[in-house]
Each structure stands twice: as C-alpha cells, then as structure tokens.
Short mmCIF file of C-alpha atoms in Angstrom, two decimals:
data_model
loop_
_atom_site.label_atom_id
_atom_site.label_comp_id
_atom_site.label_asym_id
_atom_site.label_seq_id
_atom_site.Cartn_x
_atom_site.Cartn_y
_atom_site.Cartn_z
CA UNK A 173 -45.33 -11.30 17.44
CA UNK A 174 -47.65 -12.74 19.66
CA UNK A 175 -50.10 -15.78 18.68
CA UNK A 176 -53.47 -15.87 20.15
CA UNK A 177 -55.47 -19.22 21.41
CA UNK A 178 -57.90 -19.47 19.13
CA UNK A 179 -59.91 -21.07 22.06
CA UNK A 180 -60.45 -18.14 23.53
CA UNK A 181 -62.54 -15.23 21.60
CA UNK A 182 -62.57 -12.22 24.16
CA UNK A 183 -59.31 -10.97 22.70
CA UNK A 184 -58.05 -11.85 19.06
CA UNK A 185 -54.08 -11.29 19.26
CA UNK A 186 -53.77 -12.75 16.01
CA UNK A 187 -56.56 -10.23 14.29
CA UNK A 188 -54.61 -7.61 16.25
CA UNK A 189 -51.37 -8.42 14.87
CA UNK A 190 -52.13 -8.94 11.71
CA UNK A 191 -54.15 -5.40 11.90
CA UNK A 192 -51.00 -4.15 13.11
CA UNK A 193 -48.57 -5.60 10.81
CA UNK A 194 -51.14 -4.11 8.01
CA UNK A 195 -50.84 -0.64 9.41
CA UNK A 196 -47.59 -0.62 9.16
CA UNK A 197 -47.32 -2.06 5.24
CA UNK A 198 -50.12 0.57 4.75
CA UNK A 199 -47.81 3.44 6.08
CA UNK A 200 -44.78 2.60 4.04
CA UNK A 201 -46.98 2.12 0.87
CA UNK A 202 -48.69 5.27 1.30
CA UNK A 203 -44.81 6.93 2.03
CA UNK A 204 -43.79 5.79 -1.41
CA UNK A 205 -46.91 6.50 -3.10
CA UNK A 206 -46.53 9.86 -2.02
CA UNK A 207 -42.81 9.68 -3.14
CA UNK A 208 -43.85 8.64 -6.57
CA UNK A 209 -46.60 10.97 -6.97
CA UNK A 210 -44.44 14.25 -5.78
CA UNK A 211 -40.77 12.51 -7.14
CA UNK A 212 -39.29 13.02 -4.03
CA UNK A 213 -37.70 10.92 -1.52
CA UNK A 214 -37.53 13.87 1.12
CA UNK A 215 -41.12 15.62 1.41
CA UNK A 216 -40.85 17.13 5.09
CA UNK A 217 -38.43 16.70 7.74
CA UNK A 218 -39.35 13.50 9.47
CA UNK A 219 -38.34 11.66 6.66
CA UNK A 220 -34.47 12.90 6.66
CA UNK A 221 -33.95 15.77 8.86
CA UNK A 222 -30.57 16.17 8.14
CA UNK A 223 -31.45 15.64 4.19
CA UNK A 224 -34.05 18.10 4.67
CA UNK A 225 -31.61 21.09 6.20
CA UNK A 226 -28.86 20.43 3.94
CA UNK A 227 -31.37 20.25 0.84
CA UNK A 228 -33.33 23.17 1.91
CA UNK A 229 -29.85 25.30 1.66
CA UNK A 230 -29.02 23.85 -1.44
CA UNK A 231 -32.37 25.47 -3.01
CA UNK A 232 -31.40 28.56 -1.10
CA UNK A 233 -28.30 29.11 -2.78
CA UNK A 234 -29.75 27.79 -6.27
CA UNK A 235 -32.45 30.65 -5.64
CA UNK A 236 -29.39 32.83 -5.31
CA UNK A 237 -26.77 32.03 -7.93
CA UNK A 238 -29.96 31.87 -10.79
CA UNK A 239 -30.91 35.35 -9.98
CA UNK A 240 -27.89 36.34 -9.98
CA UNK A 241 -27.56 34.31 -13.46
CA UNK A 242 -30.31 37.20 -14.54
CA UNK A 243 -28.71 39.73 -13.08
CA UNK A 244 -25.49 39.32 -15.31
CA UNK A 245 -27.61 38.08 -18.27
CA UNK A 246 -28.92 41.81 -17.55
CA UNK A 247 -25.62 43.70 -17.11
CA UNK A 248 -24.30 42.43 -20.41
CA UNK A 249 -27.31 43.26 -22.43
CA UNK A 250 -26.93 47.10 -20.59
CA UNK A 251 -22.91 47.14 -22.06
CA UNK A 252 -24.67 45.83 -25.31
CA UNK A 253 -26.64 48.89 -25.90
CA UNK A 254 -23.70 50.91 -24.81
CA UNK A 255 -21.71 49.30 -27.30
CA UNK A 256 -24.08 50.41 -29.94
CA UNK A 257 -24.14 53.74 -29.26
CA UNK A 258 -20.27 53.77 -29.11
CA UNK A 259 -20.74 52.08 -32.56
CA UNK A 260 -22.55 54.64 -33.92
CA UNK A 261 -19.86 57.17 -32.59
CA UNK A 262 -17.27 55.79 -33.71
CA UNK A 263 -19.43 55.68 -37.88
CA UNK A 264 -19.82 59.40 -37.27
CA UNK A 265 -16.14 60.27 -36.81
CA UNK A 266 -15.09 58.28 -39.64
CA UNK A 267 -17.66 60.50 -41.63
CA UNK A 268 -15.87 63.47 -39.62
CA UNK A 269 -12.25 62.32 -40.89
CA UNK A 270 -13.76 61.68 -44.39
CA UNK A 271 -14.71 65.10 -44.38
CA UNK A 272 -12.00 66.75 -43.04
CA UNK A 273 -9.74 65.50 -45.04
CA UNK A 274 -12.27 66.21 -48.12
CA UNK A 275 -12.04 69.90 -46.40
CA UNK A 276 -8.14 69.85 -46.05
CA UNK A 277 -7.34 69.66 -50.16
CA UNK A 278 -6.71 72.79 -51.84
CA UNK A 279 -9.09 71.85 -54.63
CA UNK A 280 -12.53 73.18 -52.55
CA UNK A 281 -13.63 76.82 -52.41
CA UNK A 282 -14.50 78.58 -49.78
CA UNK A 283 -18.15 77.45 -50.29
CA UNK A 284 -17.79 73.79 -50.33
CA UNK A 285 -15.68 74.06 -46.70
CA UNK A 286 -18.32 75.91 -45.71
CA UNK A 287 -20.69 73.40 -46.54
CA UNK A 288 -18.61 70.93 -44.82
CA UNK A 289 -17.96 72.74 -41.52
CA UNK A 290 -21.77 72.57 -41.31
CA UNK A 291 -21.80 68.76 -42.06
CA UNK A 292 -19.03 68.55 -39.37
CA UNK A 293 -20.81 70.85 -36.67
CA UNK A 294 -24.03 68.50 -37.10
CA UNK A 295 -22.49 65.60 -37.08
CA UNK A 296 -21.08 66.76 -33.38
CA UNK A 297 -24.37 67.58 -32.71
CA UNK A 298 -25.36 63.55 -33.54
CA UNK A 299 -22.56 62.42 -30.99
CA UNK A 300 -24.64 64.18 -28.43
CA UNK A 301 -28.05 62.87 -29.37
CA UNK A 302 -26.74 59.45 -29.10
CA UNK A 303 -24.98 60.31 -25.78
CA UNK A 304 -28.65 61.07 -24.46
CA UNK A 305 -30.50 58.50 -26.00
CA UNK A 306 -28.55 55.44 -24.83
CA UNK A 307 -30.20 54.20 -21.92
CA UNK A 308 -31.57 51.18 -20.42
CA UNK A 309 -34.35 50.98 -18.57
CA UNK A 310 -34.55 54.74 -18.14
CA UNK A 311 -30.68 54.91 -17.08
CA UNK A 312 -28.38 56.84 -19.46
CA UNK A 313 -25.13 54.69 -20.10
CA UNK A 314 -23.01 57.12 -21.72
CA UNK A 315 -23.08 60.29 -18.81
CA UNK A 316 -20.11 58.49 -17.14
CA UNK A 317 -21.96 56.86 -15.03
CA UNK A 318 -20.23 53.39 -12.62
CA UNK A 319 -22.58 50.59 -11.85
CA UNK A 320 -22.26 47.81 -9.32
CA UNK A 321 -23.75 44.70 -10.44
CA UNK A 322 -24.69 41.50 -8.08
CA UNK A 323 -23.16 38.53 -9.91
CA UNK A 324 -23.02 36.29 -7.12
CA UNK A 325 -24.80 35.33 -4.44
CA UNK A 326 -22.73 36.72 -1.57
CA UNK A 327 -22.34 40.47 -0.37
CA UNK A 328 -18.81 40.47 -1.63
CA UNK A 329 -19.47 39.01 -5.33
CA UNK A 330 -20.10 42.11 -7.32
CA UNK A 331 -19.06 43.85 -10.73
CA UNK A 332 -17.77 47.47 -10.85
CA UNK A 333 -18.59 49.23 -14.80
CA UNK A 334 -17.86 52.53 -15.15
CA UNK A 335 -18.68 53.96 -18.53
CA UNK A 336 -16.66 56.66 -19.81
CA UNK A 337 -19.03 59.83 -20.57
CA UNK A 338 -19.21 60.43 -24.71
CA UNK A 339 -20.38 63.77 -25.58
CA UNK A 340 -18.73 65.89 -28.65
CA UNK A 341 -17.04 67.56 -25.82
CA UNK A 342 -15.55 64.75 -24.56
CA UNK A 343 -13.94 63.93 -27.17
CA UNK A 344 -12.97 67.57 -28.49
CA UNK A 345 -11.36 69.88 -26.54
CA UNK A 346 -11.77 73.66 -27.06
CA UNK A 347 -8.47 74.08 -26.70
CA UNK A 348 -7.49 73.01 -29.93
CA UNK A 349 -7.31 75.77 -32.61
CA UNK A 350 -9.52 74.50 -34.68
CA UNK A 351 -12.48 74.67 -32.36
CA UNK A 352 -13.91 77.95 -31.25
CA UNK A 353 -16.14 76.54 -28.22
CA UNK A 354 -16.93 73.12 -26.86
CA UNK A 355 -20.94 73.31 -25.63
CA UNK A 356 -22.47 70.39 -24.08
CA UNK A 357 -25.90 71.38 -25.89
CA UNK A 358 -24.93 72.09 -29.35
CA UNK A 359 -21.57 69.56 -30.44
CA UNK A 360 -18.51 71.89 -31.15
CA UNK A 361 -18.46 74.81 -33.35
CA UNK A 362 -15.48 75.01 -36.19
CA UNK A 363 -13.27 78.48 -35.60
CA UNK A 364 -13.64 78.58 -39.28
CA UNK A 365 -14.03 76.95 -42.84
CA UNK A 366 -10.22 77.40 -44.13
CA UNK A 367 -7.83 74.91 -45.16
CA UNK A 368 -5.46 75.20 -42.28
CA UNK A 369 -8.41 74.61 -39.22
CA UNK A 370 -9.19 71.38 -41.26
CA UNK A 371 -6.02 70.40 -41.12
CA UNK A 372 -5.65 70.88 -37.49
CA UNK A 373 -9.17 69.39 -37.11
CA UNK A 374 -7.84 65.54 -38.42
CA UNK A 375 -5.33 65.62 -35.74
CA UNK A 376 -8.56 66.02 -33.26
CA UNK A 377 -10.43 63.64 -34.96
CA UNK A 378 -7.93 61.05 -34.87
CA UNK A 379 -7.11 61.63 -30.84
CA UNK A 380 -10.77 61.70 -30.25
CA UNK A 381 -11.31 58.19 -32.29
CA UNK A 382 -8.22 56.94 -29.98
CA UNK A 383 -9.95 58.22 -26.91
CA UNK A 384 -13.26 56.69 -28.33
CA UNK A 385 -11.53 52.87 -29.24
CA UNK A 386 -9.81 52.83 -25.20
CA UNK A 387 -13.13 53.37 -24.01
CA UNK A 388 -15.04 50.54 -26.39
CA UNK A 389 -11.78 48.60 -25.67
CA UNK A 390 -12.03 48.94 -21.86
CA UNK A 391 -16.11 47.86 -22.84
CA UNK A 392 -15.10 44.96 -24.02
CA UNK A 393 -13.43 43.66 -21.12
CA UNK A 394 -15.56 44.09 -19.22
CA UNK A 395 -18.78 42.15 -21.08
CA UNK A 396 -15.61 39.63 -21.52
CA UNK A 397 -15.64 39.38 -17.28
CA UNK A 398 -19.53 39.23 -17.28
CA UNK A 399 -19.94 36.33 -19.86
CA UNK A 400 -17.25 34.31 -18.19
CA UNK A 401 -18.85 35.21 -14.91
CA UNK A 402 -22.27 33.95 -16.54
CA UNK A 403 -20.36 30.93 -17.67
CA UNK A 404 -19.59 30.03 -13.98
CA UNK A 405 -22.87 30.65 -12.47
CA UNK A 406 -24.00 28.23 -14.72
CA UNK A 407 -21.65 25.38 -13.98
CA UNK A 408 -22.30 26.17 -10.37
CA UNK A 409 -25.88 25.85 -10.89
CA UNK A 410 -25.66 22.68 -12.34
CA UNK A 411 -23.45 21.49 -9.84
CA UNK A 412 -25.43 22.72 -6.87
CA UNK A 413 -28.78 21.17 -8.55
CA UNK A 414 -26.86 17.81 -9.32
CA UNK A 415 -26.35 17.68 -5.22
CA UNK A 416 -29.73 18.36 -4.42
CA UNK A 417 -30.92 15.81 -6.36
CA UNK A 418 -29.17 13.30 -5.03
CA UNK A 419 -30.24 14.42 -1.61
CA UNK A 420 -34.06 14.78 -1.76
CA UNK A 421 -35.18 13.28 -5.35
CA UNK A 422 -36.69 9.56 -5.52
CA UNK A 423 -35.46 6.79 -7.00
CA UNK A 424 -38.34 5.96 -8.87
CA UNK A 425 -37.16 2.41 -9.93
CA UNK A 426 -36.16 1.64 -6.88
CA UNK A 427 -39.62 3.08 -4.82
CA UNK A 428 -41.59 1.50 -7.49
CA UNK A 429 -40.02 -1.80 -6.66
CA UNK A 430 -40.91 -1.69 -3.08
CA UNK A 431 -44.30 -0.20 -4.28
CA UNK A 432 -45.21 -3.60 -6.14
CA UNK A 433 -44.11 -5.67 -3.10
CA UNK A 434 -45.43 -4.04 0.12
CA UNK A 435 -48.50 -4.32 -2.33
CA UNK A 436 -48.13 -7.81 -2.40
CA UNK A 437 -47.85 -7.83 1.44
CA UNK A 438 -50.74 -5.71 1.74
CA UNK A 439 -52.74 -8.53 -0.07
CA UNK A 440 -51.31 -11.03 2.34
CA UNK A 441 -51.76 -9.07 5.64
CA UNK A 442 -54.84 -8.49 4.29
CA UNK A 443 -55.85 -12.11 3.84
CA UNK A 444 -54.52 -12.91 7.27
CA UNK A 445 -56.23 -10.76 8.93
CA UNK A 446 -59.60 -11.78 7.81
CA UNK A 447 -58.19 -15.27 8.64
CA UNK A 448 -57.80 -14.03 11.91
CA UNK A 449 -61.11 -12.42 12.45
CA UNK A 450 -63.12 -15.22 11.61
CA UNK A 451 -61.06 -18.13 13.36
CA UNK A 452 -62.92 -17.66 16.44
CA UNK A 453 -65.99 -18.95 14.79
CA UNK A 454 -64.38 -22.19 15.26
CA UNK A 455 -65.36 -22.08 19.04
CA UNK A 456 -69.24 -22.67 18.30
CA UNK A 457 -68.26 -26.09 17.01
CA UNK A 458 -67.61 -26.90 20.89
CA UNK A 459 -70.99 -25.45 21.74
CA UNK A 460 -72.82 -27.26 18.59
#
C-alpha cells in the first residue's frame, strides 16, 4: 500500500487507499450478509463454479429421485385398492363355499337349493361388479391390465405389475359340469339346483379361491418390491441432500464470525479514511 506526503494535497494516496481497502471490506461484508440472509455459501457461480455445477446436479437428481418417491408412493396405493377388491372376492367365495356346502347336504329340498343357486348366481354376479369398479384414477385394475411404473430416476429404473384379470369367469370355467355357461355380463349360471352339481360346484370353488390367493399372493410381492423400493429412494434422498449441503449451504457460525469482524474493520477503514481526507488541512498551517 502506498503512503501519500501529506505535504502535498493534489492527490490523497492515503484517502485513496483507505477508500480502497474499504471497498473491499464492504464487498466481503455485503458477500456474507447475503450468505446469511439466503443461508447459502454458493448463490451464483462466481462464488464456486465448480460448487455451483456439481450442486446444481445434485438438486437435479434430488428433483428426480423425490418424484419418483411419489410415483411409488402412488403405485402402492393403486395395488392397495386392488388388494381390496381381491379382498372382497375372496369374502364372496367363502359365502359361495358356505353355501355350497349348505346346498350339498341331503337335508334341503329342492326349494331351499333353489334358493341357494340364486344366492350363488348373484353372488357371481358381485365378483363382476367389483371387477369393474376397482379403478384408480379412472384405470380399471382388475381387467388384466400390466403397468410400468418410474421408480427411479433413470430410463432403465422401472416396475413391471401385471394384474391378473378377476371376473366370475375367470375364476369358473364352463367346462365344469356344474356350470351351464360362463358370461362376462351376468357371473355364471348353475346347470341346476341338485345335490350332485353342488357337490361338483365346491371343487370349483375351492380351485377358483386357489387361483384367487396366487394372484393376491403374487400382489403382495410386488407392493413388498415397491415399499422397499420407496425405502431406498428415501435413503438416497437423504444422502444426496446431505452432499448438497455440504457443498452450497453456509456456515452460519462461521460467516457470522467474519460478519462481526470485517464489521469491525469497516469501522476502522472507515475512521481512516476520514483521517485521510482531512490530513491535508494540515498544509494551511504553512500558509497561516
């Protein structure tokens, strides 16, 4: 730093460094004010380029792995509703096998069975009204439909669900002797209300509530692979988050600590530089 003659008044290098050393002290204070104020040490990309690119990536893939965070969060609450509806399947044919077997003793007339093949025939009829009102969002779950969800953030990190359709005649075949017909509209229609297509009818009812448990087992598995999927989006979340912060957040203890002293040596440049300016008054005691 240069020091002026204070003998000579045309140029003050001592007001001029001391304006410049101020400058300066004012540019750093205002840098961590603006730190303080925003809580980050990296607010454009002057102030760490490098910091800047590689935190600016870190936010994109953040971005990515929370929607994709959604998008599972999503997925399982689509198996969830399928789930229900299998649920309520799977009440209906144990009210089928109830009555079957009801059907199947010798002790009912011809009446009651009749009675009961209705109850049965309805009851298919229920299967299929639950196979058309599962949906989410307007998409039916239970059509065998296969969905692709984005759990990841890359191209490649996806989920395959397919979803077995459930319809009575899915799960019935007409070629079993006790049904006469299997109709996609109407459920399945009972050849007859005698003891003998009852007793063929359990043996359907228990192969369709074996077909009906592989397909809520093969559910489960897969809301098993979407939770721990959700599990690990969350980790990496955290993880990716952790590393921004350390990239581009302040250090607010330490930037308030500089705060309080370039303060202090804004005070002092401050007072020099008034020094500085009025030192050349000193000359007019030669001229007094």
């Amino acid at each position: 730093m240069s020091f002026g003659n204070f003998n000579r008044v045309n140029t003050n290098l001592q007001a001029l460094s001391s304006q410049y050393s101020l400058n300066k002290i004012n540019s750093r204070l205002a840098r961590y004010q603006y730190m303080l104020s925003t809580g980050l040490r990296i607010n454009r990309a002057e102030d760490d380029a490098a910091g800047f690119s590689i935190a600016a990536k870190l936010s994109s893939r953040i971005s990515g792995l929370e929607q994709a965070q959604r998008n599972t969060g999503d997925a399982k609450s689509m198996l969830d509703i399928a789930e229900s509806g299998f649920n309520s399947i799977s009440d209906i044919m144990v009210e089928m096998k109830s009555l079957s077997v009801q059907a199947a003793n010798d002790s009912l007339g011809a009446t009651e069975r009749g009675h009961i093949k209705d109850q049965i025939e309805a009851l298919s009829q229920e299967i299929n009204e639950i196979a058309d009102q599962t949906s989410f969002q307007g998409t039916a779950l239970m059509d065998g439909a296969s969905f692709t969800f984005q759990v990841g953030e890359g191209t490649s990190s996806t989920k395959a669900v397919s979803i077995a359709s459930s319809r009575a005649d899915d799960f019935f075949s007409d070629t079993s002797a006790a049904i006469s017909a299997a109709s996609d509209t109407t459920g399945i229609t009972l050849t007859d209300a005698t003891q003998g297509t009852f007793g063929t009818f359990l043996d359907d009812v228990d192969t369709a509530m074996n077909t009906l448990a592989g397909t809520i087992n093969q559910l489960g598995i897969d809301q098993r692979s979407l939770s721990i999927r959700q599990e690990n989006l969350t980790q990496a979340i955290a993880a990716n988050s952790a590393a921004r912060s350390r990239i581009q957040d302040a250090d607010f203890a330490r930037i308030q600590s500089e705060s309080v002293k370039l303060q202090i040596l804004q005070k002092t440049a401050t007072s020099a530089l008034a020094q500085a300016n009025t030192s050349p008054q000193y000359v007019l005691d030669f001229l007094g």
